[in-house]
mmCIF file of C-alpha atoms in Angstrom:
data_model
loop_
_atom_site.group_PDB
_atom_site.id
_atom_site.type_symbol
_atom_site.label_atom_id
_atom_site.label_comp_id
_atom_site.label_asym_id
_atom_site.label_seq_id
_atom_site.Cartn_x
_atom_site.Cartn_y
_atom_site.Cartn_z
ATOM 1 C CA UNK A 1 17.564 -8.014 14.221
ATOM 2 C CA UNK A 2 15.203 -10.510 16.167
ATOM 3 C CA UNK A 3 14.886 -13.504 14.240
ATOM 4 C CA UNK A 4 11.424 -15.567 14.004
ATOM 5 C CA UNK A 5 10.991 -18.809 14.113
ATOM 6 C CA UNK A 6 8.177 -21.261 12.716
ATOM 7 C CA UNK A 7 7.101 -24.557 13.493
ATOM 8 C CA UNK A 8 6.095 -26.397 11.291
ATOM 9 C CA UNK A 9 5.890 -24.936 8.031
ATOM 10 C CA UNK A 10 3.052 -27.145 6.583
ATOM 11 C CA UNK A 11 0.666 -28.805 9.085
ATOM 12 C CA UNK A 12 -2.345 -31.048 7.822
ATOM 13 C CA UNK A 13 -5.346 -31.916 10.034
ATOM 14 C CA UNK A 14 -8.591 -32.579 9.881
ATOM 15 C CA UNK A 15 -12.109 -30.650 10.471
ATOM 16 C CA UNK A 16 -12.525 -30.462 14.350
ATOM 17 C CA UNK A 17 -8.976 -30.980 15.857
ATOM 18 C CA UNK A 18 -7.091 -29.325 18.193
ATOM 19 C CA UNK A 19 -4.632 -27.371 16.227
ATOM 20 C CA UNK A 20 -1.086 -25.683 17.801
ATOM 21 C CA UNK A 21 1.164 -23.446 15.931
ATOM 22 C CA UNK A 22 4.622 -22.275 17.256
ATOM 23 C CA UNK A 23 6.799 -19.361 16.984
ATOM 24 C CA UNK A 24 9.986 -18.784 18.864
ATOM 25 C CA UNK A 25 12.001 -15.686 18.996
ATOM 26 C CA UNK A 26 16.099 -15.313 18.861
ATOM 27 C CA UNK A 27 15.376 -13.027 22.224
ATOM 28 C CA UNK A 28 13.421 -12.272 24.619
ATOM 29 C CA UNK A 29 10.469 -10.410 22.993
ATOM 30 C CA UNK A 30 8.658 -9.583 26.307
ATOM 31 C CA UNK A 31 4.664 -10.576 24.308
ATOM 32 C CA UNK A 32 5.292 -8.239 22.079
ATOM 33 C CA UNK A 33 3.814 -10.824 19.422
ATOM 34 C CA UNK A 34 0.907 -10.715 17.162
ATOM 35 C CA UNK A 35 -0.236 -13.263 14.600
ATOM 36 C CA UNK A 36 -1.607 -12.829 11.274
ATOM 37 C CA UNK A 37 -3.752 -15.215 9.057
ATOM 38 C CA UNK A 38 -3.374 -15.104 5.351
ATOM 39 C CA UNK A 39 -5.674 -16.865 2.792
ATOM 40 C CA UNK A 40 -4.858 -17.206 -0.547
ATOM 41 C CA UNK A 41 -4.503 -14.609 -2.395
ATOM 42 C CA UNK A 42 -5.510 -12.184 0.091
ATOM 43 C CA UNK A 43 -4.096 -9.646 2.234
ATOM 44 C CA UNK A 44 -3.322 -10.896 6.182
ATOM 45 C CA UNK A 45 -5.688 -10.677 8.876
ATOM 46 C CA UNK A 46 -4.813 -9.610 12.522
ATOM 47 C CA UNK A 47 -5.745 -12.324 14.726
ATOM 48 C CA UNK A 48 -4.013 -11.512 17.963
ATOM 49 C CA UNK A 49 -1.824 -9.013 19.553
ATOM 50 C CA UNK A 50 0.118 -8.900 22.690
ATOM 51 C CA UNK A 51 0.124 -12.645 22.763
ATOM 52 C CA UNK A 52 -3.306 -13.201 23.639
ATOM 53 C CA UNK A 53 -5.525 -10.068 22.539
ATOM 54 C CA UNK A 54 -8.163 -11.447 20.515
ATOM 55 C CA UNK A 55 -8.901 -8.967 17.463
ATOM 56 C CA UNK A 56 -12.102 -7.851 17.273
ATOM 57 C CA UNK A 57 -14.400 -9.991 14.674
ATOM 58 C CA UNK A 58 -12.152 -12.787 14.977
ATOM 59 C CA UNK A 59 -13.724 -16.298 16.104
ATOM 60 C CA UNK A 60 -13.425 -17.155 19.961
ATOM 61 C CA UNK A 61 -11.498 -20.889 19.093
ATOM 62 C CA UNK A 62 -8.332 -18.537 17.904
ATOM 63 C CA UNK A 63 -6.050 -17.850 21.158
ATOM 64 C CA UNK A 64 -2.534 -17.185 21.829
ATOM 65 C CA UNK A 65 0.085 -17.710 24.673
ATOM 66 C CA UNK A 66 3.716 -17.594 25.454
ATOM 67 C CA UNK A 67 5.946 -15.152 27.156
ATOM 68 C CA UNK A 68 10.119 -14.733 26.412
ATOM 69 C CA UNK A 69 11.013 -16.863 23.163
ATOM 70 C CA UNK A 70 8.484 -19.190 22.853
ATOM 71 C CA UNK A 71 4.608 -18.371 21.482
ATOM 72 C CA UNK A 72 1.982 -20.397 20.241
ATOM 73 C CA UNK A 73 -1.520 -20.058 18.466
ATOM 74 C CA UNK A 74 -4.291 -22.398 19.299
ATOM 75 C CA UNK A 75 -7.132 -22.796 16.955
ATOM 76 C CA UNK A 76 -9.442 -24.943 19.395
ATOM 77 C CA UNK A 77 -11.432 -26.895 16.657
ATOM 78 C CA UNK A 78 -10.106 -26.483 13.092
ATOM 79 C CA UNK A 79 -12.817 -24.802 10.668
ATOM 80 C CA UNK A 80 -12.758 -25.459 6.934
ATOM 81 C CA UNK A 81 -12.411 -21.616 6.760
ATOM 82 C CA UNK A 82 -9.371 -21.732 9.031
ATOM 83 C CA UNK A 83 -6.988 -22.983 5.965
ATOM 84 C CA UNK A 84 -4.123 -20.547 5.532
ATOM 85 C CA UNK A 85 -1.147 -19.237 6.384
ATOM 86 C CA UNK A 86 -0.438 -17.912 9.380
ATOM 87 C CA UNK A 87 2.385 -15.409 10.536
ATOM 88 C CA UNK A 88 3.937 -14.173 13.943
ATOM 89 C CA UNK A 89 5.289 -11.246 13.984
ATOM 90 C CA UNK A 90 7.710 -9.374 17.063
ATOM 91 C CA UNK A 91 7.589 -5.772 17.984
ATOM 92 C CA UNK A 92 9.617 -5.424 20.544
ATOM 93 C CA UNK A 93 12.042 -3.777 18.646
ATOM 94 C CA UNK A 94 12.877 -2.318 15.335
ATOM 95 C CA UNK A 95 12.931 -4.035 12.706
ATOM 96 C CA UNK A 96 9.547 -5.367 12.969
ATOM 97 C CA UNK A 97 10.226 -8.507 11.625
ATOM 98 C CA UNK A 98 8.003 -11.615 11.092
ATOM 99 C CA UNK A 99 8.442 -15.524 11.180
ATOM 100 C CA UNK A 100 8.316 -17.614 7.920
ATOM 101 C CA UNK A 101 5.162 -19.124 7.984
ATOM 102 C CA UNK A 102 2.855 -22.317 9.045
ATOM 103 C CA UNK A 103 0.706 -22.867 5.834
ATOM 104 C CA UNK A 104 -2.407 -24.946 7.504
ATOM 105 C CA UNK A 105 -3.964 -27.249 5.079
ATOM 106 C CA UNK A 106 -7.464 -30.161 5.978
ATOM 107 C CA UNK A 107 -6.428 -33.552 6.171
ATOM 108 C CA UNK B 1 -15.239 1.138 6.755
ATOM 109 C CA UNK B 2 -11.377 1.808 6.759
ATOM 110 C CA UNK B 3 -9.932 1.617 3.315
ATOM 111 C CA UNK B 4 -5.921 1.124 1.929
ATOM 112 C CA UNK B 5 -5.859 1.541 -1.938
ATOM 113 C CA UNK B 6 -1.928 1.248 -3.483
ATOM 114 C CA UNK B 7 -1.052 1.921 -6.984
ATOM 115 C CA UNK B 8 2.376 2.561 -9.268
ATOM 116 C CA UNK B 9 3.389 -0.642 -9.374
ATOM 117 C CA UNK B 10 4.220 -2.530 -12.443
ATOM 118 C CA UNK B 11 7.119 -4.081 -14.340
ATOM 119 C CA UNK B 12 10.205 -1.822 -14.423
ATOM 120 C CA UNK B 13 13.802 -2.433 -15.232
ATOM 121 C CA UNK B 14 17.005 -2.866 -12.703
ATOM 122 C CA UNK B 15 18.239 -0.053 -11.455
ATOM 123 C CA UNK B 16 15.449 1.883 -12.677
ATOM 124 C CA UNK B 17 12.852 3.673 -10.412
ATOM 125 C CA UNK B 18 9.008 3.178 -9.330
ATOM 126 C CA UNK B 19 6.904 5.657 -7.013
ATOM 127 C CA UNK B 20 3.608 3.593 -5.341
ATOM 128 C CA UNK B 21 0.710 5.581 -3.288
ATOM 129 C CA UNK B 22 -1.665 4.389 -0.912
ATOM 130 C CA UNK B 23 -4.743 6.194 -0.551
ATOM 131 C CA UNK B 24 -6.204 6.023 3.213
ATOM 132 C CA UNK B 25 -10.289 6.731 3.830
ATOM 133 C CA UNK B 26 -12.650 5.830 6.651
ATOM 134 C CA UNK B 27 -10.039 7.189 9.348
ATOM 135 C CA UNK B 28 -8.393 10.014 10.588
ATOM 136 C CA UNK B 29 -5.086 9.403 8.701
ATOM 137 C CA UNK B 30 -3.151 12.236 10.364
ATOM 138 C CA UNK B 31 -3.496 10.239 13.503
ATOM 139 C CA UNK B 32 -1.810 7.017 12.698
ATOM 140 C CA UNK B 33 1.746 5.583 11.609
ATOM 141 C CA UNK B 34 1.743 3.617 8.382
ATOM 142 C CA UNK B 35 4.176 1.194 7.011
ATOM 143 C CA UNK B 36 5.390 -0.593 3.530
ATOM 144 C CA UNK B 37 5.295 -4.474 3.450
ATOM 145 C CA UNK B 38 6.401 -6.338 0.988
ATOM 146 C CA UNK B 39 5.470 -10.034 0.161
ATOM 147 C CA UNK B 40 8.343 -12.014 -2.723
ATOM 148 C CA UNK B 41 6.417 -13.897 -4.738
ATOM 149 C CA UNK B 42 5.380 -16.958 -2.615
ATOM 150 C CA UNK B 43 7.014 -16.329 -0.056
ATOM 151 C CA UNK B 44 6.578 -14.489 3.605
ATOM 152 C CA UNK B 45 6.094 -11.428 4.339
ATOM 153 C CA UNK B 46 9.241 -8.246 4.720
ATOM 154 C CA UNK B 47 8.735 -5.127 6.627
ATOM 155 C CA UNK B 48 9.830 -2.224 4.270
ATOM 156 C CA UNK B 49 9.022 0.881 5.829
ATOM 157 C CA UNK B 50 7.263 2.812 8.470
ATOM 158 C CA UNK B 51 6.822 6.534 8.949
ATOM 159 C CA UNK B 52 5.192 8.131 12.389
ATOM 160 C CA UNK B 53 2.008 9.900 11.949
ATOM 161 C CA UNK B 54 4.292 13.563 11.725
ATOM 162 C CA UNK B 55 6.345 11.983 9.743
ATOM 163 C CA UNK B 56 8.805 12.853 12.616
ATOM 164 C CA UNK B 57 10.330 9.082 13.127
ATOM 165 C CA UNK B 58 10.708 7.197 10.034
ATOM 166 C CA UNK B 59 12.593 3.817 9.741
ATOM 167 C CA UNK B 60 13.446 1.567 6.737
ATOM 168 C CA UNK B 61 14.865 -2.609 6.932
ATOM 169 C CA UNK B 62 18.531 -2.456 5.890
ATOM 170 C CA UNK B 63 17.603 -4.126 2.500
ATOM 171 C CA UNK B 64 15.821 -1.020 0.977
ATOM 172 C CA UNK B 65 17.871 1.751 3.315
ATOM 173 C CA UNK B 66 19.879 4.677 1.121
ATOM 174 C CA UNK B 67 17.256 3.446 -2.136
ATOM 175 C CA UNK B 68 13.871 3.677 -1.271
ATOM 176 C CA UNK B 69 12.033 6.903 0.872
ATOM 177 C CA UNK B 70 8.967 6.603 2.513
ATOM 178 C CA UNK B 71 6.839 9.670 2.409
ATOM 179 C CA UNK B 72 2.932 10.859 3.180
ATOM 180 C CA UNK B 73 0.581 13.846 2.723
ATOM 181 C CA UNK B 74 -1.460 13.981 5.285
ATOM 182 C CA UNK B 75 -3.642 16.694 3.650
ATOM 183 C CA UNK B 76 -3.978 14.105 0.943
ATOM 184 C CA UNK B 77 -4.860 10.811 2.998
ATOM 185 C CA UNK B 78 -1.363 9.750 1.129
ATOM 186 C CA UNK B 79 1.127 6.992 2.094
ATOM 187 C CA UNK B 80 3.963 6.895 -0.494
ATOM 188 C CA UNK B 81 6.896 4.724 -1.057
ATOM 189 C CA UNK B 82 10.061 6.393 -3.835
ATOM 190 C CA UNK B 83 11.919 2.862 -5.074
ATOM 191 C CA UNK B 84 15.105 3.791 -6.559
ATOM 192 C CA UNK B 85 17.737 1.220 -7.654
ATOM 193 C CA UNK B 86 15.469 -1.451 -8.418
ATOM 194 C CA UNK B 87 16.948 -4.869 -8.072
ATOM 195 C CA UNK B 88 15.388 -8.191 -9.285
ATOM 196 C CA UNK B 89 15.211 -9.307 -5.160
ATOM 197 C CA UNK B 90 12.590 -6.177 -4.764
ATOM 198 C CA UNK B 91 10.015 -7.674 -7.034
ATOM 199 C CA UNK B 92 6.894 -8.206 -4.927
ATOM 200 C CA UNK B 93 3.654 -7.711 -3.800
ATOM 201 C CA UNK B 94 4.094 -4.319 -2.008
ATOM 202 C CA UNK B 95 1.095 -3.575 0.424
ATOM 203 C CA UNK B 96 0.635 -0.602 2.840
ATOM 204 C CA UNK B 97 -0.771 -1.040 6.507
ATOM 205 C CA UNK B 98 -1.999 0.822 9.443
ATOM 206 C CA UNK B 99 -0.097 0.476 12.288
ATOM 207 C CA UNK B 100 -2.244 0.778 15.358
ATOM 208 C CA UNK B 101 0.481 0.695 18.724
ATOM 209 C CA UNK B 102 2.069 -2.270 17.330
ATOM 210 C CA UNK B 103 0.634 -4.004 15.266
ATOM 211 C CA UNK B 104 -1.092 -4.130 11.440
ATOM 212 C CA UNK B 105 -4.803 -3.338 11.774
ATOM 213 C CA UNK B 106 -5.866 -2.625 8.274
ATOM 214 C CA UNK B 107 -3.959 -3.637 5.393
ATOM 215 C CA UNK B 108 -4.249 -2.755 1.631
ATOM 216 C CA UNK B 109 -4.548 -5.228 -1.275
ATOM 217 C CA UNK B 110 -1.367 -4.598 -2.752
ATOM 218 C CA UNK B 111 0.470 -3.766 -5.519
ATOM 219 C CA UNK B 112 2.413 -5.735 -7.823
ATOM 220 C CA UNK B 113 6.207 -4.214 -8.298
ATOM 221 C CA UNK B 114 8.196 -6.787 -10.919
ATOM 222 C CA UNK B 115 11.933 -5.936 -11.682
ATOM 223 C CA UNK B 116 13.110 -7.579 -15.071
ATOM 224 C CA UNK B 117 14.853 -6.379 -18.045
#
């Protein structure tokens, strides 16, 4: 199984910053990475798939990049509403399998 | 509006056996694979189960293979997941999803499965 990676599990920061979130594979994954956004208490959100496919609905400041292990969400300028927890998730082969978790929090 | 509504969950005892549903509406159901993920109380999130749109290709994680079945009725809109063998490590939120190519479009809201004597 492809094991997911996430860095860091809790990040604080405040309204307005520049905000990264990492996810490496145990393989080469090829993009075959989406990320999900869950608030509390709630169901997760697509965000992205394929790396850097924005969903539809979902804000222009979210992107993604990466390619072979290592992937990354950018939220460009943090939002109140933007506190959650976010997941990656590989399908480039079976099991789908996702990483732990960053749980994003306002400084 | 697309629309994932699970039920049958509840508190059962180890070893015992739960059947959920998932009701589909707002899409053609027929046309789409759909999947069982599960959610340990806070914690991430566990791919269960996912069964092709025929229900031709079905494949389970290793943690719930030879106990639970995944199952749907197409004529029916319904996504169903047969737990047998309950073990205190499957209690969790248990929610069903839409799998458009590859990845989780629409999800449900989930159901609650606890395992305790």
């Amino acid at each position: 199984d492809i094991q997911m990676t996430q860095s860091p599990s809790l990040l604080s920061a405040s309204v307005g910053d520049r905000v990264t979130l990492s996810c490496k594979a145990s393989q080469n994954i090829y993009k075959y990475l989406n990320w999900y956004q869950q608030k509390l208490g709630e169901a997760p959100k697509l965000l992205i798939y394929y790396t850097n496919s924005l969903q539809t609905g979902i804000p222009s400041r979210f992107s993604g990049s990466g390619s072979g292990t290592d992937y990354t969400l950018t939220i460009s300028s943090l939002q109140p509403e933007d506190v959650a927890t976010y997941f990656c998730q590989q399908y480039n082969s079976w099991p789908l399998t996702f990483g732990s978790g960053t749980k994003l929090e306002i400084k | 509006e697309v629309q994932l509504v699970e039920s049958g969950g509840g508190l059962v005892q180890p070893g015992r056996s739960l059947k959920l549903s998932c009701v589909a509406s707002g899409f053609t159901f027929s046309n789409y694979g759909m999947n069982w993920i599960r959610q340990a109380p806070g914690k991430g999130l566990e791919w269960v189960a996912y069964i092709s749109s025929g229900s031709s290709y079905i494949y389970y994680a290793e943690t719930v293979k030879g106990r639970f079945t995944i199952s749907r009725d197409n004529a029916k809109n319904t996504l169903y997941l047969q737990m047998t063998s309950l073990r205190s490590e499957d209690t969790a939120l248990y929610y069903c999803a839409r799998l458009q190519s590859y990845y989780f479009d629409y999800w449900g809201q989930g159901v609650m499965v606890t395992v305790s004597s």
